[in-house]
Amino acid sequence: MILSLAAAAAMSSSSGSSLNSSSPLDPFDFSTTWSLPEDPSNSSSEPVVRTLTPDLHPASTAVTVQEVSPWDIALCVTGTLISCENALVIAVLFYTPTLRAPMFILIGSLAVADLLAGLGLILNFVFTYLVDSSVEFVTLLSVGLLISAFSASVLNILAITVDRYLSLYNALTYHTERTVTFTYLMVVFIWVSCLTLGLLPALGWNCLKDESTCSICRPVTKNNAVALAVTFLLVFALMMQLYLQICKIAFRHAQQIAVQHQFVAISTTKGVSTLSAILCAFGACWLPFAMYSIVADSSYPVIYTYATVLPATCCSVINPIIYAFRNPDIQKSLWMACCGCVPSNLSLRPRTSSDV
């Protein structure tokens, strides 16, 4: 239609002065309609293009759809899986009165931390694609929740390691009221510390006003990200030292029991293999992200950030499997809740904190 109107206007310009005559205008003459521009210096064909083009251009670009990143979808799916797993663990611990030992208190605290981490990943996806993420409150809320949850998850794993070490080192005095009090104090300290870390971005420790100081996880500053990464490396080193001491104590106990030497040696070797698998899984999940947080900043390609964040979140997927679902007492509760019975091949021996 634009081309036909332009041709009609060109024909009217070649007719000479007939358009400037004093004869009355024909309302059905298209050439007359398009030959009355305000600026006489313009050609007859230009007004058509300049008049119609601005009207059509906004219509073609009025609706813009934000493309969803497959990495964000993967993180959202991971968060959903994390939430479901840990919600199941929390439900089992809550509705089973016999699971109130210090070990189960720490497992429950770890499950709550991982549950919040999973919910944080889901909310981050919602805030990114369904809510205006340019609002500072939304960004700070999402990042604060993730920092608090994942920090609590790491520190609860450290607390479980400390609990296992104490159950071996102080085997005679472990099952006392003092141990329960110490466990509750550890849990309170962990959550107060992690909630404080999560509030730091909202209290002004962010890079929203100076994008050049951002880390790979906006709006966390580069200095704060490095501090968190170094703290994680120290926690990982402490865990390795504690597990090394656990192995030494286990081997010493095996040597002291001469009658059951062969049996205990086999079980101890299996326990050491399990400890090694736990440490390797924990390190493989978190070490890449921690090291990358130290060397990188916001100017690095975002795909590298996703490639290190996704394995870190997977640690919260395997935590319920390692620390909860392998526990015979929790397994019994799950079987009773699901089918009302306990398999005969399930161990009836109560599991202690020193068990791996």
PDB file of N, CA, C and O in Angstrom, residues 192-240:
ATOM      1  N   VAL A 192      22.926 -17.251  63.485  1.00  0.00           N
ATOM      2  CA  VAL A 192      23.124 -15.822  63.720  1.00  0.00           C
ATOM      3  C   VAL A 192      24.209 -15.279  62.785  1.00  0.00           C
ATOM      4  O   VAL A 192      24.061 -14.203  62.180  1.00  0.00           O
ATOM      5  N   SER A 193      25.295 -16.038  62.632  1.00  0.00           N
ATOM      6  CA  SER A 193      26.381 -15.603  61.748  1.00  0.00           C
ATOM      7  C   SER A 193      25.923 -15.522  60.298  1.00  0.00           C
ATOM      8  O   SER A 193      26.222 -14.550  59.583  1.00  0.00           O
ATOM      9  N   CYS A 194      25.182 -16.522  59.859  1.00  0.00           N
ATOM     10  CA  CYS A 194      24.771 -16.564  58.446  1.00  0.00           C
ATOM     11  C   CYS A 194      23.703 -15.514  58.140  1.00  0.00           C
ATOM     12  O   CYS A 194      23.708 -14.927  57.052  1.00  0.00           O
ATOM     13  N   LEU A 195      22.791 -15.286  59.060  1.00  0.00           N
ATOM     14  CA  LEU A 195      21.804 -14.226  58.846  1.00  0.00           C
ATOM     15  C   LEU A 195      22.473 -12.859  58.798  1.00  0.00           C
ATOM     16  O   LEU A 195      22.062 -11.978  58.024  1.00  0.00           O
ATOM     17  N   THR A 196      23.506 -12.682  59.591  1.00  0.00           N
ATOM     18  CA  THR A 196      24.254 -11.420  59.539  1.00  0.00           C
ATOM     19  C   THR A 196      24.935 -11.254  58.187  1.00  0.00           C
ATOM     20  O   THR A 196      24.921 -10.157  57.607  1.00  0.00           O
ATOM     21  N   LEU A 197      25.527 -12.323  57.678  1.00  0.00           N
ATOM     22  CA  LEU A 197      26.150 -12.255  56.349  1.00  0.00           C
ATOM     23  C   LEU A 197      25.121 -11.923  55.270  1.00  0.00           C
ATOM     24  O   LEU A 197      25.399 -11.157  54.344  1.00  0.00           O
ATOM     25  N   GLY A 198      23.917 -12.501  55.391  1.00  0.00           N
ATOM     26  CA  GLY A 198      22.888 -12.226  54.403  1.00  0.00           C
ATOM     27  C   GLY A 198      22.368 -10.802  54.448  1.00  0.00           C
ATOM     28  O   GLY A 198      21.895 -10.277  53.426  1.00  0.00           O
ATOM     29  N   LEU A 199      22.459 -10.163  55.608  1.00  0.00           N
ATOM     30  CA  LEU A 199      21.975  -8.788  55.739  1.00  0.00           C
ATOM     31  C   LEU A 199      23.005  -7.755  55.285  1.00  0.00           C
ATOM     32  O   LEU A 199      22.642  -6.585  55.086  1.00  0.00           O
ATOM     33  N   LEU A 200      24.245  -8.147  55.131  1.00  0.00           N
ATOM     34  CA  LEU A 200      25.281  -7.180  54.774  1.00  0.00           C
ATOM     35  C   LEU A 200      24.986  -6.446  53.462  1.00  0.00           C
ATOM     36  O   LEU A 200      25.153  -5.223  53.392  1.00  0.00           O
ATOM     37  N   PRO A 201      24.559  -7.130  52.382  1.00  0.00           N
ATOM     38  CA  PRO A 201      24.243  -6.380  51.161  1.00  0.00           C
ATOM     39  C   PRO A 201      23.141  -5.344  51.362  1.00  0.00           C
ATOM     40  O   PRO A 201      23.210  -4.245  50.801  1.00  0.00           O
ATOM     41  N   ALA A 202      22.124  -5.679  52.161  1.00  0.00           N
ATOM     42  CA  ALA A 202      21.037  -4.724  52.398  1.00  0.00           C
ATOM     43  C   ALA A 202      21.478  -3.563  53.277  1.00  0.00           C
ATOM     44  O   ALA A 202      20.871  -2.485  53.233  1.00  0.00           O
ATOM     45  N   LEU A 203      22.531  -3.750  54.058  1.00  0.00           N
ATOM     46  CA  LEU A 203      23.031  -2.698  54.936  1.00  0.00           C
ATOM     47  C   LEU A 203      24.037  -1.776  54.258  1.00  0.00           C
ATOM     48  O   LEU A 203      24.629  -0.922  54.919  1.00  0.00           O
ATOM     49  N   GLY A 204      24.223  -1.968  52.963  1.00  0.00           N
ATOM     50  CA  GLY A 204      25.109  -1.078  52.218  1.00  0.00           C
ATOM     51  C   GLY A 204      26.344  -1.727  51.652  1.00  0.00           C
ATOM     52  O   GLY A 204      27.062  -1.114  50.846  1.00  0.00           O
ATOM     53  N   TRP A 205      26.606  -2.981  52.013  1.00  0.00           N
ATOM     54  CA  TRP A 205      27.776  -3.677  51.491  1.00  0.00           C
ATOM     55  C   TRP A 205      27.423  -4.287  50.134  1.00  0.00           C
ATOM     56  O   TRP A 205      27.366  -5.502  49.970  1.00  0.00           O
ATOM     57  N   ASN A 206      27.175  -3.446  49.161  1.00  0.00           N
ATOM     58  CA  ASN A 206      26.834  -3.917  47.821  1.00  0.00           C
ATOM     59  C   ASN A 206      27.470  -2.993  46.789  1.00  0.00           C
ATOM     60  O   ASN A 206      28.049  -1.958  47.135  1.00  0.00           O
ATOM     61  N   CYS A 207      27.326  -3.380  45.534  1.00  0.00           N
ATOM     62  CA  CYS A 207      27.950  -2.631  44.436  1.00  0.00           C
ATOM     63  C   CYS A 207      26.910  -1.995  43.521  1.00  0.00           C
ATOM     64  O   CYS A 207      27.200  -1.737  42.342  1.00  0.00           O
ATOM     65  N   LEU A 208      25.696  -1.753  44.028  1.00  0.00           N
ATOM     66  CA  LEU A 208      24.646  -1.196  43.176  1.00  0.00           C
ATOM     67  C   LEU A 208      24.967   0.221  42.710  1.00  0.00           C
ATOM     68  O   LEU A 208      24.538   0.636  41.634  1.00  0.00           O
ATOM     69  N   LYS A 209      25.728   0.970  43.510  1.00  0.00           N
ATOM     70  CA  LYS A 209      26.068   2.337  43.140  1.00  0.00           C
ATOM     71  C   LYS A 209      27.390   2.434  42.380  1.00  0.00           C
ATOM     72  O   LYS A 209      27.697   3.490  41.831  1.00  0.00           O
ATOM     73  N   ASP A 210      28.159   1.372  42.389  1.00  0.00           N
ATOM     74  CA  ASP A 210      29.439   1.358  41.678  1.00  0.00           C
ATOM     75  C   ASP A 210      29.623  -0.019  41.063  1.00  0.00           C
ATOM     76  O   ASP A 210      30.130  -0.949  41.698  1.00  0.00           O
ATOM     77  N   GLU A 211      29.180  -0.168  39.823  1.00  0.00           N
ATOM     78  CA  GLU A 211      29.203  -1.464  39.154  1.00  0.00           C
ATOM     79  C   GLU A 211      30.616  -2.003  38.957  1.00  0.00           C
ATOM     80  O   GLU A 211      30.819  -3.204  38.794  1.00  0.00           O
ATOM     81  N   SER A 212      31.607  -1.128  38.962  1.00  0.00           N
ATOM     82  CA  SER A 212      32.978  -1.577  38.749  1.00  0.00           C
ATOM     83  C   SER A 212      33.512  -2.410  39.907  1.00  0.00           C
ATOM     84  O   SER A 212      34.508  -3.126  39.750  1.00  0.00           O
ATOM     85  N   THR A 213      32.880  -2.333  41.077  1.00  0.00           N
ATOM     86  CA  THR A 213      33.330  -3.090  42.245  1.00  0.00           C
ATOM     87  C   THR A 213      32.576  -4.401  42.420  1.00  0.00           C
ATOM     88  O   THR A 213      32.781  -5.091  43.426  1.00  0.00           O
ATOM     89  N   CYS A 214      31.721  -4.765  41.463  1.00  0.00           N
ATOM     90  CA  CYS A 214      30.916  -5.973  41.596  1.00  0.00           C
ATOM     91  C   CYS A 214      31.759  -7.228  41.408  1.00  0.00           C
ATOM     92  O   CYS A 214      32.729  -7.249  40.648  1.00  0.00           O
ATOM     93  N   SER A 215      31.345  -8.273  42.090  1.00  0.00           N
ATOM     94  CA  SER A 215      31.954  -9.584  41.911  1.00  0.00           C
ATOM     95  C   SER A 215      31.188 -10.346  40.833  1.00  0.00           C
ATOM     96  O   SER A 215      30.355  -9.779  40.123  1.00  0.00           O
ATOM     97  N   ILE A 216      31.450 -11.639  40.729  1.00  0.00           N
ATOM     98  CA  ILE A 216      30.737 -12.442  39.737  1.00  0.00           C
ATOM     99  C   ILE A 216      29.272 -12.617  40.125  1.00  0.00           C
ATOM    100  O   ILE A 216      28.457 -13.002  39.283  1.00  0.00           O
ATOM    101  N   CYS A 217      28.938 -12.358  41.389  1.00  0.00           N
ATOM    102  CA  CYS A 217      27.554 -12.457  41.871  1.00  0.00           C
ATOM    103  C   CYS A 217      27.083 -11.070  42.283  1.00  0.00           C
ATOM    104  O   CYS A 217      27.282 -10.654  43.436  1.00  0.00           O
ATOM    105  N   ARG A 218      26.491 -10.352  41.375  1.00  0.00           N
ATOM    106  CA  ARG A 218      25.957  -9.033  41.682  1.00  0.00           C
ATOM    107  C   ARG A 218      24.776  -9.163  42.631  1.00  0.00           C
ATOM    108  O   ARG A 218      23.985 -10.102  42.495  1.00  0.00           O
ATOM    109  N   PRO A 219      24.625  -8.307  43.651  1.00  0.00           N
ATOM    110  CA  PRO A 219      25.365  -7.081  43.942  1.00  0.00           C
ATOM    111  C   PRO A 219      26.444  -7.233  45.010  1.00  0.00           C
ATOM    112  O   PRO A 219      26.757  -6.279  45.712  1.00  0.00           O
ATOM    113  N   VAL A 220      26.988  -8.437  45.203  1.00  0.00           N
ATOM    114  CA  VAL A 220      28.056  -8.646  46.174  1.00  0.00           C
ATOM    115  C   VAL A 220      29.332  -8.004  45.636  1.00  0.00           C
ATOM    116  O   VAL A 220      29.689  -8.188  44.462  1.00  0.00           O
ATOM    117  N   THR A 221      30.024  -7.260  46.495  1.00  0.00           N
ATOM    118  CA  THR A 221      31.256  -6.618  46.055  1.00  0.00           C
ATOM    119  C   THR A 221      32.362  -7.656  45.917  1.00  0.00           C
ATOM    120  O   THR A 221      32.304  -8.756  46.476  1.00  0.00           O
ATOM    121  N   LYS A 222      33.386  -7.270  45.171  1.00  0.00           N
ATOM    122  CA  LYS A 222      34.508  -8.167  44.947  1.00  0.00           C
ATOM    123  C   LYS A 222      35.206  -8.521  46.253  1.00  0.00           C
ATOM    124  O   LYS A 222      35.558  -9.688  46.497  1.00  0.00           O
ATOM    125  N   ASN A 223      35.413  -7.548  47.127  1.00  0.00           N
ATOM    126  CA  ASN A 223      36.096  -7.802  48.397  1.00  0.00           C
ATOM    127  C   ASN A 223      35.298  -8.762  49.280  1.00  0.00           C
ATOM    128  O   ASN A 223      35.869  -9.670  49.911  1.00  0.00           O
ATOM    129  N   ASN A 224      33.983  -8.588  49.328  1.00  0.00           N
ATOM    130  CA  ASN A 224      33.157  -9.494  50.127  1.00  0.00           C
ATOM    131  C   ASN A 224      33.164 -10.907  49.561  1.00  0.00           C
ATOM    132  O   ASN A 224      33.176 -11.890  50.314  1.00  0.00           O
ATOM    133  N   ALA A 225      33.137 -11.013  48.238  1.00  0.00           N
ATOM    134  CA  ALA A 225      33.169 -12.337  47.614  1.00  0.00           C
ATOM    135  C   ALA A 225      34.488 -13.052  47.909  1.00  0.00           C
ATOM    136  O   ALA A 225      34.502 -14.259  48.181  1.00  0.00           O
ATOM    137  N   VAL A 226      35.578 -12.316  47.868  1.00  0.00           N
ATOM    138  CA  VAL A 226      36.880 -12.911  48.180  1.00  0.00           C
ATOM    139  C   VAL A 226      36.917 -13.357  49.636  1.00  0.00           C
ATOM    140  O   VAL A 226      37.437 -14.443  49.960  1.00  0.00           O
ATOM    141  N   ALA A 227      36.368 -12.529  50.539  1.00  0.00           N
ATOM    142  CA  ALA A 227      36.345 -12.899  51.958  1.00  0.00           C
ATOM    143  C   ALA A 227      35.530 -14.174  52.190  1.00  0.00           C
ATOM    144  O   ALA A 227      35.951 -15.072  52.950  1.00  0.00           O
ATOM    145  N   LEU A 228      34.374 -14.289  51.532  1.00  0.00           N
ATOM    146  CA  LEU A 228      33.564 -15.504  51.664  1.00  0.00           C
ATOM    147  C   LEU A 228      34.287 -16.719  51.096  1.00  0.00           C
ATOM    148  O   LEU A 228      34.231 -17.819  51.676  1.00  0.00           O
ATOM    149  N   ALA A 229      34.960 -16.553  49.961  1.00  0.00           N
ATOM    150  CA  ALA A 229      35.671 -17.668  49.344  1.00  0.00           C
ATOM    151  C   ALA A 229      36.832 -18.130  50.216  1.00  0.00           C
ATOM    152  O   ALA A 229      37.052 -19.342  50.389  1.00  0.00           O
ATOM    153  N   VAL A 230      37.591 -17.194  50.774  1.00  0.00           N
ATOM    154  CA  VAL A 230      38.705 -17.561  51.657  1.00  0.00           C
ATOM    155  C   VAL A 230      38.186 -18.256  52.910  1.00  0.00           C
ATOM    156  O   VAL A 230      38.786 -19.247  53.385  1.00  0.00           O
ATOM    157  N   THR A 231      37.060 -17.791  53.452  1.00  0.00           N
ATOM    158  CA  THR A 231      36.458 -18.439  54.619  1.00  0.00           C
ATOM    159  C   THR A 231      36.062 -19.869  54.295  1.00  0.00           C
ATOM    160  O   THR A 231      36.262 -20.787  55.107  1.00  0.00           O
ATOM    161  N   PHE A 232      35.507 -20.080  53.105  1.00  0.00           N
ATOM    162  CA  PHE A 232      35.153 -21.440  52.708  1.00  0.00           C
ATOM    163  C   PHE A 232      36.393 -22.328  52.616  1.00  0.00           C
ATOM    164  O   PHE A 232      36.366 -23.492  53.051  1.00  0.00           O
ATOM    165  N   LEU A 233      37.471 -21.810  52.059  1.00  0.00           N
ATOM    166  CA  LEU A 233      38.692 -22.608  51.957  1.00  0.00           C
ATOM    167  C   LEU A 233      39.218 -22.991  53.340  1.00  0.00           C
ATOM    168  O   LEU A 233      39.701 -24.114  53.541  1.00  0.00           O
ATOM    169  N   LEU A 234      39.102 -22.080  54.304  1.00  0.00           N
ATOM    170  CA  LEU A 234      39.510 -22.394  55.671  1.00  0.00           C
ATOM    171  C   LEU A 234      38.605 -23.472  56.275  1.00  0.00           C
ATOM    172  O   LEU A 234      39.083 -24.386  56.975  1.00  0.00           O
ATOM    173  N   VAL A 235      37.298 -23.373  56.015  1.00  0.00           N
ATOM    174  CA  VAL A 235      36.362 -24.392  56.506  1.00  0.00           C
ATOM    175  C   VAL A 235      36.678 -25.747  55.893  1.00  0.00           C
ATOM    176  O   VAL A 235      36.684 -26.784  56.592  1.00  0.00           O
ATOM    177  N   PHE A 236      36.973 -25.772  54.618  1.00  0.00           N
ATOM    178  CA  PHE A 236      37.301 -27.036  53.940  1.00  0.00           C
ATOM    179  C   PHE A 236      38.590 -27.629  54.499  1.00  0.00           C
ATOM    180  O   PHE A 236      38.683 -28.853  54.711  1.00  0.00           O
ATOM    181  N   ALA A 237      39.595 -26.790  54.766  1.00  0.00           N
ATOM    182  CA  ALA A 237      40.842 -27.275  55.355  1.00  0.00           C
ATOM    183  C   ALA A 237      40.606 -27.840  56.752  1.00  0.00           C
ATOM    184  O   ALA A 237      41.180 -28.882  57.126  1.00  0.00           O
ATOM    185  N   LEU A 238      39.742 -27.185  57.554  1.00  0.00           N
ATOM    186  CA  LEU A 238      39.424 -27.684  58.884  1.00  0.00           C
ATOM    187  C   LEU A 238      38.684 -29.010  58.808  1.00  0.00           C
ATOM    188  O   LEU A 238      38.939 -29.927  59.623  1.00  0.00           O
ATOM    189  N   MET A 239      37.781 -29.147  57.846  1.00  0.00           N
ATOM    190  CA  MET A 239      37.080 -30.420  57.672  1.00  0.00           C
ATOM    191  C   MET A 239      38.041 -31.543  57.317  1.00  0.00           C
ATOM    192  O   MET A 239      37.932 -32.666  57.846  1.00  0.00           O
ATOM    193  N   MET A 240      38.985 -31.268  56.449  1.00  0.00           N
ATOM    194  CA  MET A 240      39.976 -32.290  56.087  1.00  0.00           C
ATOM    195  C   MET A 240      40.782 -32.713  57.307  1.00  0.00           C
ATOM    196  O   MET A 240      41.050 -33.903  57.509  1.00  0.00           O
TER     197      MET A 240
END
